[in-house]
Amino acid sequence: DTGVSQDPRHKITKRGQNVTFRCDPISEHNRLYWYRQTLGQGPEFLTYFQNEAQLEKSRLLSDRFSAERPKGSFSTLEIQRTEQGDSAMYLCASSLDGKSYNEQFFGPGTRLTVL
Amino acid sequence: QKEVEQDPGPLSVPEGAIVSLNCTYSNSAFQYFMWYRQYSRKGPELLMYTYSSGNKEDGRFTAQVDKSSKYISLFIRDSQPSDSATYLCAMSEGGGADGLTFGKGTHLIIQP
């Protein structure tokens, strides 16, 4: 399977714990995006990378959230001191520059439940 | 007011019917308009995208954009039970290279 993969698929944690999610983009895709989707809502943009550079961060990305893409390949999203409001599906997407339209391909998501 | 408004439904129609889904938006800088389909507990998958105003057809799907009214639509002809899913409109200022702005999604049910 050469699509976007995310790990883990499900994560249950207690309030106050730190969690880290991983995203592996489609090979050779240079852009990588993180979104958050809560029940009954559309995905909300969090941040994106072009290669290893983090180019944009949404105001939704509080200080407790940090994302990295150290070698321009996979990315991690860490949430520190989780809160119940962080419960959501965290989606990763990737795209390839070089065209007038850059289709974003989404992974299956990581579902986070904070107890 | 959110940047993109979309009726969440559910919208239930009989098999074979023509389905009309739509979104309105407020940001006149949006240039690219997309429709994604999302099955339960899966990531969204792109159905179609349109640049600026106009129509685009792909099989049973037709996308329309009216930038003067800030209104976009997706039509599904000869709807099938397998079309039952949540349909998300999404918009971008810069060719999809930036973060997308999504609507809430419309939950569509095609009754056999």
PDB file of C-alpha atoms in Angstrom:
ATOM      1  CA  ASP A   1       0.000   0.000   0.000  1.00  0.00           C
ATOM      2  CA  THR A   2       1.596   3.274  -1.100  1.00  0.00           C
ATOM      3  CA  GLY A   3      -0.915   5.641   0.492  1.00  0.00           C
ATOM      4  CA  VAL A   4      -0.521   7.875   3.543  1.00  0.00           C
ATOM      5  CA  SER A   5      -0.191   5.822   6.712  1.00  0.00           C
ATOM      6  CA  GLN A   6      -0.743   6.881  10.301  1.00  0.00           C
ATOM      7  CA  ASP A   7       0.157   5.212  13.554  1.00  0.00           C
ATOM      8  CA  PRO A   8      -1.453   4.411  15.893  1.00  0.00           C
ATOM      9  CA  ARG A   9      -4.971   4.178  14.520  1.00  0.00           C
ATOM     10  CA  HIS A  10      -6.487   4.536  17.963  1.00  0.00           C
ATOM     11  CA  LYS A  11      -5.124   6.005  21.178  1.00  0.00           C
ATOM     12  CA  ILE A  12      -6.808   6.193  24.565  1.00  0.00           C
ATOM     13  CA  THR A  13      -5.080   8.240  27.206  1.00  0.00           C
ATOM     14  CA  LYS A  14      -5.780   9.885  30.525  1.00  0.00           C
ATOM     15  CA  ARG A  15      -6.023  13.629  30.903  1.00  0.00           C
ATOM     16  CA  GLY A  16      -2.634  15.173  31.527  1.00  0.00           C
ATOM     17  CA  GLN A  17      -0.628  12.538  29.660  1.00  0.00           C
ATOM     18  CA  ASN A  18       1.481  13.256  26.572  1.00  0.00           C
ATOM     19  CA  VAL A  19       0.760  11.507  23.274  1.00  0.00           C
ATOM     20  CA  THR A  20       2.637  11.321  19.977  1.00  0.00           C
ATOM     21  CA  PHE A  21       1.282  10.373  16.570  1.00  0.00           C
ATOM     22  CA  ARG A  22       3.227   9.468  13.457  1.00  0.00           C
ATOM     23  CA  CYS A  23       2.434  10.091   9.796  1.00  0.00           C
ATOM     24  CA  ASP A  24       4.227   8.548   6.820  1.00  0.00           C
ATOM     25  CA  PRO A  25       3.367  10.438   3.620  1.00  0.00           C
ATOM     26  CA  ILE A  26       3.265   9.079   0.101  1.00  0.00           C
ATOM     27  CA  SER A  27       6.825   8.554  -1.035  1.00  0.00           C
ATOM     28  CA  GLU A  28       8.346  11.667  -2.643  1.00  0.00           C
ATOM     29  CA  HIS A  29       5.514  13.946  -1.533  1.00  0.00           C
ATOM     30  CA  ASN A  30       7.219  17.059  -0.231  1.00  0.00           C
ATOM     31  CA  ARG A  31       4.237  18.664   1.530  1.00  0.00           C
ATOM     32  CA  LEU A  32       2.680  17.216   4.653  1.00  0.00           C
ATOM     33  CA  TYR A  33      -0.390  18.514   6.488  1.00  0.00           C
ATOM     34  CA  TRP A  34      -2.046  17.879   9.842  1.00  0.00           C
ATOM     35  CA  TYR A  35      -5.765  18.363  10.440  1.00  0.00           C
ATOM     36  CA  ARG A  36      -8.072  17.723  13.377  1.00  0.00           C
ATOM     37  CA  GLN A  37     -11.635  16.481  12.943  1.00  0.00           C
ATOM     38  CA  THR A  38     -14.189  16.347  15.751  1.00  0.00           C
ATOM     39  CA  LEU A  39     -17.464  14.469  15.572  1.00  0.00           C
ATOM     40  CA  GLY A  40     -19.918  16.046  13.152  1.00  0.00           C
ATOM     41  CA  GLN A  41     -17.404  18.584  11.887  1.00  0.00           C
ATOM     42  CA  GLY A  42     -15.160  18.860   8.869  1.00  0.00           C
ATOM     43  CA  PRO A  43     -11.378  18.631   9.221  1.00  0.00           C
ATOM     44  CA  GLU A  44      -9.705  21.757  10.602  1.00  0.00           C
ATOM     45  CA  PHE A  45      -6.231  22.689   9.391  1.00  0.00           C
ATOM     46  CA  LEU A  46      -3.507  22.636  12.044  1.00  0.00           C
ATOM     47  CA  THR A  47      -0.148  22.971  10.291  1.00  0.00           C
ATOM     48  CA  TYR A  48       1.847  22.001   7.216  1.00  0.00           C
ATOM     49  CA  PHE A  49       5.417  21.316   6.154  1.00  0.00           C
ATOM     50  CA  GLN A  50       7.230  21.792   2.905  1.00  0.00           C
ATOM     51  CA  ASN A  51      10.056  19.276   3.168  1.00  0.00           C
ATOM     52  CA  GLU A  52      11.364  19.757   6.734  1.00  0.00           C
ATOM     53  CA  ALA A  53      10.250  23.392   7.082  1.00  0.00           C
ATOM     54  CA  GLN A  54       7.052  24.116   9.012  1.00  0.00           C
ATOM     55  CA  LEU A  55       5.492  26.873   6.885  1.00  0.00           C
ATOM     56  CA  GLU A  56       2.167  27.598   8.523  1.00  0.00           C
ATOM     57  CA  LYS A  57       0.513  27.019  11.875  1.00  0.00           C
ATOM     58  CA  SER A  58      -3.165  27.564  12.606  1.00  0.00           C
ATOM     59  CA  ARG A  59      -4.231  29.444  15.707  1.00  0.00           C
ATOM     60  CA  LEU A  60      -5.830  26.123  16.698  1.00  0.00           C
ATOM     61  CA  LEU A  61      -2.325  24.788  17.323  1.00  0.00           C
ATOM     62  CA  SER A  62      -1.898  25.743  20.978  1.00  0.00           C
ATOM     63  CA  ASP A  63       1.427  25.700  22.806  1.00  0.00           C
ATOM     64  CA  ARG A  64       0.699  22.151  23.924  1.00  0.00           C
ATOM     65  CA  PHE A  65       0.905  20.938  20.329  1.00  0.00           C
ATOM     66  CA  SER A  66       4.150  20.491  18.458  1.00  0.00           C
ATOM     67  CA  ALA A  67       4.814  18.978  15.050  1.00  0.00           C
ATOM     68  CA  GLU A  68       8.083  17.965  13.477  1.00  0.00           C
ATOM     69  CA  ARG A  69       9.297  16.587  10.178  1.00  0.00           C
ATOM     70  CA  PRO A  70      13.023  16.274  10.849  1.00  0.00           C
ATOM     71  CA  LYS A  71      14.196  14.687   7.608  1.00  0.00           C
ATOM     72  CA  GLY A  72      11.459  15.800   5.298  1.00  0.00           C
ATOM     73  CA  SER A  73       9.872  12.356   5.272  1.00  0.00           C
ATOM     74  CA  PHE A  74       7.670  11.175   8.170  1.00  0.00           C
ATOM     75  CA  SER A  75       6.162  13.615  10.654  1.00  0.00           C
ATOM     76  CA  THR A  76       5.172  13.458  14.311  1.00  0.00           C
ATOM     77  CA  LEU A  77       2.501  15.400  16.145  1.00  0.00           C
ATOM     78  CA  GLU A  78       2.845  15.585  19.918  1.00  0.00           C
ATOM     79  CA  ILE A  79       0.214  16.783  22.339  1.00  0.00           C
ATOM     80  CA  GLN A  80       1.425  17.559  25.836  1.00  0.00           C
ATOM     81  CA  ARG A  81      -0.784  17.569  28.930  1.00  0.00           C
ATOM     82  CA  THR A  82      -3.794  16.277  27.027  1.00  0.00           C
ATOM     83  CA  GLU A  83      -7.253  17.664  27.803  1.00  0.00           C
ATOM     84  CA  GLN A  84     -10.654  16.118  27.151  1.00  0.00           C
ATOM     85  CA  GLY A  85     -11.200  18.717  24.423  1.00  0.00           C
ATOM     86  CA  ASP A  86      -8.297  17.194  22.493  1.00  0.00           C
ATOM     87  CA  SER A  87     -10.390  14.105  21.769  1.00  0.00           C
ATOM     88  CA  ALA A  88     -10.706  14.011  17.991  1.00  0.00           C
ATOM     89  CA  MET A  89      -9.532  12.312  14.834  1.00  0.00           C
ATOM     90  CA  TYR A  90      -6.107  13.589  13.786  1.00  0.00           C
ATOM     91  CA  LEU A  91      -5.668  13.384  10.028  1.00  0.00           C
ATOM     92  CA  CYS A  92      -2.487  13.630   8.044  1.00  0.00           C
ATOM     93  CA  ALA A  93      -2.321  14.443   4.328  1.00  0.00           C
ATOM     94  CA  SER A  94       0.466  14.789   1.794  1.00  0.00           C
ATOM     95  CA  SER A  95       0.857  16.383  -1.624  1.00  0.00           C
ATOM     96  CA  LEU A  96       3.465  16.955  -4.304  1.00  0.00           C
ATOM     97  CA  ASP A  97       4.461  20.404  -5.536  1.00  0.00           C
ATOM     98  CA  GLY A  98       4.911  21.192  -9.175  1.00  0.00           C
ATOM     99  CA  LYS A  99       1.406  21.382 -10.575  1.00  0.00           C
ATOM    100  CA  SER A 100      -1.182  24.127 -10.698  1.00  0.00           C
ATOM    101  CA  TYR A 101      -3.304  22.058  -8.318  1.00  0.00           C
ATOM    102  CA  ASN A 102      -1.793  20.002  -5.520  1.00  0.00           C
ATOM    103  CA  GLU A 103      -4.145  17.203  -4.504  1.00  0.00           C
ATOM    104  CA  GLN A 104      -3.932  16.399  -0.828  1.00  0.00           C
ATOM    105  CA  PHE A 105      -4.119  12.669  -0.120  1.00  0.00           C
ATOM    106  CA  PHE A 106      -5.392  11.841   3.344  1.00  0.00           C
ATOM    107  CA  GLY A 107      -4.435   9.030   5.652  1.00  0.00           C
ATOM    108  CA  PRO A 108      -6.914   6.987   7.725  1.00  0.00           C
ATOM    109  CA  GLY A 109      -6.400   9.151  10.805  1.00  0.00           C
ATOM    110  CA  THR A 110      -5.528   8.553  14.443  1.00  0.00           C
ATOM    111  CA  ARG A 111      -8.529   8.620  16.756  1.00  0.00           C
ATOM    112  CA  LEU A 112      -7.612  10.079  20.144  1.00  0.00           C
ATOM    113  CA  THR A 113      -9.795   9.628  23.205  1.00  0.00           C
ATOM    114  CA  VAL A 114      -8.831  11.537  26.343  1.00  0.00           C
ATOM    115  CA  LEU A 115     -10.485  10.210  29.499  1.00  0.00           C
TER     116      LEU A 115
ATOM    117  CA  GLN B   1     -20.176  33.049  10.857  1.00  0.00           C
ATOM    118  CA  LYS B   2     -17.868  30.291   9.669  1.00  0.00           C
ATOM    119  CA  GLU B   3     -15.892  30.736   6.477  1.00  0.00           C
ATOM    120  CA  VAL B   4     -17.645  27.769   4.852  1.00  0.00           C
ATOM    121  CA  GLU B   5     -21.249  26.787   5.567  1.00  0.00           C
ATOM    122  CA  GLN B   6     -22.618  23.349   4.723  1.00  0.00           C
ATOM    123  CA  ASP B   7     -25.861  21.721   5.833  1.00  0.00           C
ATOM    124  CA  PRO B   8     -24.918  18.618   7.852  1.00  0.00           C
ATOM    125  CA  GLY B   9     -28.102  16.722   6.950  1.00  0.00           C
ATOM    126  CA  PRO B  10     -28.732  13.837   7.046  1.00  0.00           C
ATOM    127  CA  LEU B  11     -30.031  13.849   3.489  1.00  0.00           C
ATOM    128  CA  SER B  12     -31.896  10.663   2.595  1.00  0.00           C
ATOM    129  CA  VAL B  13     -32.935   9.917  -1.003  1.00  0.00           C
ATOM    130  CA  PRO B  14     -34.064   6.801  -2.905  1.00  0.00           C
ATOM    131  CA  GLU B  15     -31.672   4.924  -5.157  1.00  0.00           C
ATOM    132  CA  GLY B  16     -31.501   6.411  -8.644  1.00  0.00           C
ATOM    133  CA  ALA B  17     -32.388   9.946  -7.547  1.00  0.00           C
ATOM    134  CA  ILE B  18     -30.349  13.021  -8.412  1.00  0.00           C
ATOM    135  CA  VAL B  19     -28.609  14.383  -5.342  1.00  0.00           C
ATOM    136  CA  SER B  20     -27.731  18.035  -4.894  1.00  0.00           C
ATOM    137  CA  LEU B  21     -25.201  19.078  -2.264  1.00  0.00           C
ATOM    138  CA  ASN B  22     -24.009  22.622  -1.731  1.00  0.00           C
ATOM    139  CA  CYS B  23     -21.840  24.997   0.269  1.00  0.00           C
ATOM    140  CA  THR B  24     -21.616  28.741   0.693  1.00  0.00           C
ATOM    141  CA  TYR B  25     -18.502  30.632   1.664  1.00  0.00           C
ATOM    142  CA  SER B  26     -17.442  34.118   2.665  1.00  0.00           C
ATOM    143  CA  ASN B  27     -13.757  34.371   1.690  1.00  0.00           C
ATOM    144  CA  SER B  28     -13.530  35.837  -1.808  1.00  0.00           C
ATOM    145  CA  ALA B  29      -9.854  34.814  -1.994  1.00  0.00           C
ATOM    146  CA  PHE B  30     -10.761  31.147  -2.427  1.00  0.00           C
ATOM    147  CA  GLN B  31      -9.821  30.024  -5.946  1.00  0.00           C
ATOM    148  CA  TYR B  32      -9.928  26.218  -5.764  1.00  0.00           C
ATOM    149  CA  PHE B  33     -13.014  24.306  -4.745  1.00  0.00           C
ATOM    150  CA  MET B  34     -13.015  20.633  -3.876  1.00  0.00           C
ATOM    151  CA  TRP B  35     -15.436  17.899  -2.951  1.00  0.00           C
ATOM    152  CA  TYR B  36     -14.249  15.076  -0.747  1.00  0.00           C
ATOM    153  CA  ARG B  37     -16.093  11.901   0.202  1.00  0.00           C
ATOM    154  CA  GLN B  38     -15.571  10.383   3.630  1.00  0.00           C
ATOM    155  CA  TYR B  39     -16.789   6.988   4.761  1.00  0.00           C
ATOM    156  CA  SER B  40     -17.237   6.315   8.452  1.00  0.00           C
ATOM    157  CA  ARG B  41     -13.937   6.182  10.344  1.00  0.00           C
ATOM    158  CA  LYS B  42     -11.902   6.715   7.175  1.00  0.00           C
ATOM    159  CA  GLY B  43      -9.909   9.638   5.822  1.00  0.00           C
ATOM    160  CA  PRO B  44     -11.458  11.919   3.185  1.00  0.00           C
ATOM    161  CA  GLU B  45     -10.840  11.082  -0.495  1.00  0.00           C
ATOM    162  CA  LEU B  46     -10.963  13.643  -3.281  1.00  0.00           C
ATOM    163  CA  LEU B  47     -13.850  13.354  -5.727  1.00  0.00           C
ATOM    164  CA  MET B  48     -13.358  16.469  -7.810  1.00  0.00           C
ATOM    165  CA  TYR B  49     -11.796  19.894  -7.825  1.00  0.00           C
ATOM    166  CA  THR B  50     -12.683  23.029  -9.776  1.00  0.00           C
ATOM    167  CA  TYR B  51     -10.674  26.153 -10.370  1.00  0.00           C
ATOM    168  CA  SER B  52     -12.603  29.429 -10.231  1.00  0.00           C
ATOM    169  CA  SER B  53     -16.166  29.572 -11.590  1.00  0.00           C
ATOM    170  CA  GLY B  54     -17.648  27.012 -13.934  1.00  0.00           C
ATOM    171  CA  ASN B  55     -18.765  23.414 -14.238  1.00  0.00           C
ATOM    172  CA  LYS B  56     -16.836  20.173 -14.238  1.00  0.00           C
ATOM    173  CA  GLU B  57     -18.201  16.722 -14.932  1.00  0.00           C
ATOM    174  CA  ASP B  58     -16.740  13.328 -14.051  1.00  0.00           C
ATOM    175  CA  GLY B  59     -18.963  10.344 -14.669  1.00  0.00           C
ATOM    176  CA  ARG B  60     -22.040  10.620 -12.479  1.00  0.00           C
ATOM    177  CA  PHE B  61     -20.642  13.650 -10.627  1.00  0.00           C
ATOM    178  CA  THR B  62     -20.911  17.314 -11.645  1.00  0.00           C
ATOM    179  CA  ALA B  63     -19.371  20.173  -9.697  1.00  0.00           C
ATOM    180  CA  GLN B  64     -20.485  23.771 -10.135  1.00  0.00           C
ATOM    181  CA  VAL B  65     -18.911  26.955  -8.796  1.00  0.00           C
ATOM    182  CA  ASP B  66     -20.518  30.390  -8.825  1.00  0.00           C
ATOM    183  CA  LYS B  67     -17.960  32.800  -7.384  1.00  0.00           C
ATOM    184  CA  SER B  68     -20.257  35.802  -7.781  1.00  0.00           C
ATOM    185  CA  SER B  69     -22.694  34.177  -5.341  1.00  0.00           C
ATOM    186  CA  LYS B  70     -19.988  32.394  -3.312  1.00  0.00           C
ATOM    187  CA  TYR B  71     -21.910  29.150  -3.832  1.00  0.00           C
ATOM    188  CA  ILE B  72     -20.715  25.721  -4.914  1.00  0.00           C
ATOM    189  CA  SER B  73     -22.653  22.555  -5.687  1.00  0.00           C
ATOM    190  CA  LEU B  74     -22.105  18.867  -6.292  1.00  0.00           C
ATOM    191  CA  PHE B  75     -24.658  16.856  -8.230  1.00  0.00           C
ATOM    192  CA  ILE B  76     -24.755  13.061  -8.195  1.00  0.00           C
ATOM    193  CA  ARG B  77     -26.790  11.380 -10.926  1.00  0.00           C
ATOM    194  CA  ASP B  78     -28.215   7.866 -10.709  1.00  0.00           C
ATOM    195  CA  SER B  79     -27.319   7.670  -7.023  1.00  0.00           C
ATOM    196  CA  GLN B  80     -26.287   4.272  -5.652  1.00  0.00           C
ATOM    197  CA  PRO B  81     -26.343   2.874  -2.097  1.00  0.00           C
ATOM    198  CA  SER B  82     -22.528   2.847  -2.282  1.00  0.00           C
ATOM    199  CA  ASP B  83     -22.668   6.663  -2.553  1.00  0.00           C
ATOM    200  CA  SER B  84     -23.867   6.780   1.064  1.00  0.00           C
ATOM    201  CA  ALA B  85     -21.171   8.723   2.894  1.00  0.00           C
ATOM    202  CA  THR B  86     -20.345  12.179   4.215  1.00  0.00           C
ATOM    203  CA  TYR B  87     -19.557  14.714   1.506  1.00  0.00           C
ATOM    204  CA  LEU B  88     -17.221  17.536   2.456  1.00  0.00           C
ATOM    205  CA  CYS B  89     -16.677  20.695   0.470  1.00  0.00           C
ATOM    206  CA  ALA B  90     -13.226  22.243   0.816  1.00  0.00           C
ATOM    207  CA  MET B  91     -11.641  25.426  -0.438  1.00  0.00           C
ATOM    208  CA  SER B  92      -8.181  26.808  -0.982  1.00  0.00           C
ATOM    209  CA  GLU B  93      -6.626  30.134  -1.905  1.00  0.00           C
ATOM    210  CA  GLY B  94      -3.519  28.602  -3.401  1.00  0.00           C
ATOM    211  CA  GLY B  95      -4.052  25.513  -5.516  1.00  0.00           C
ATOM    212  CA  GLY B  96      -4.396  23.147  -2.598  1.00  0.00           C
ATOM    213  CA  ALA B  97      -0.817  23.740  -1.492  1.00  0.00           C
ATOM    214  CA  ASP B  98      -2.002  25.585   1.605  1.00  0.00           C
ATOM    215  CA  GLY B  99      -4.255  24.349   4.367  1.00  0.00           C
ATOM    216  CA  LEU B 100      -7.744  23.558   3.147  1.00  0.00           C
ATOM    217  CA  THR B 101     -10.873  25.076   4.685  1.00  0.00           C
ATOM    218  CA  PHE B 102     -13.611  22.479   4.974  1.00  0.00           C
ATOM    219  CA  GLY B 103     -17.343  22.643   5.453  1.00  0.00           C
ATOM    220  CA  LYS B 104     -19.005  20.607   8.166  1.00  0.00           C
ATOM    221  CA  GLY B 105     -19.928  17.827   5.733  1.00  0.00           C
ATOM    222  CA  THR B 106     -23.331  16.525   4.593  1.00  0.00           C
ATOM    223  CA  HIS B 107     -24.269  12.995   5.618  1.00  0.00           C
ATOM    224  CA  LEU B 108     -25.919  11.371   2.583  1.00  0.00           C
ATOM    225  CA  ILE B 109     -27.995   8.199   2.736  1.00  0.00           C
ATOM    226  CA  ILE B 110     -29.094   6.446  -0.462  1.00  0.00           C
ATOM    227  CA  GLN B 111     -31.984   4.111   0.268  1.00  0.00           C
ATOM    228  CA  PRO B 112     -32.020   0.872  -1.800  1.00  0.00           C
TER     229      PRO B 112
END
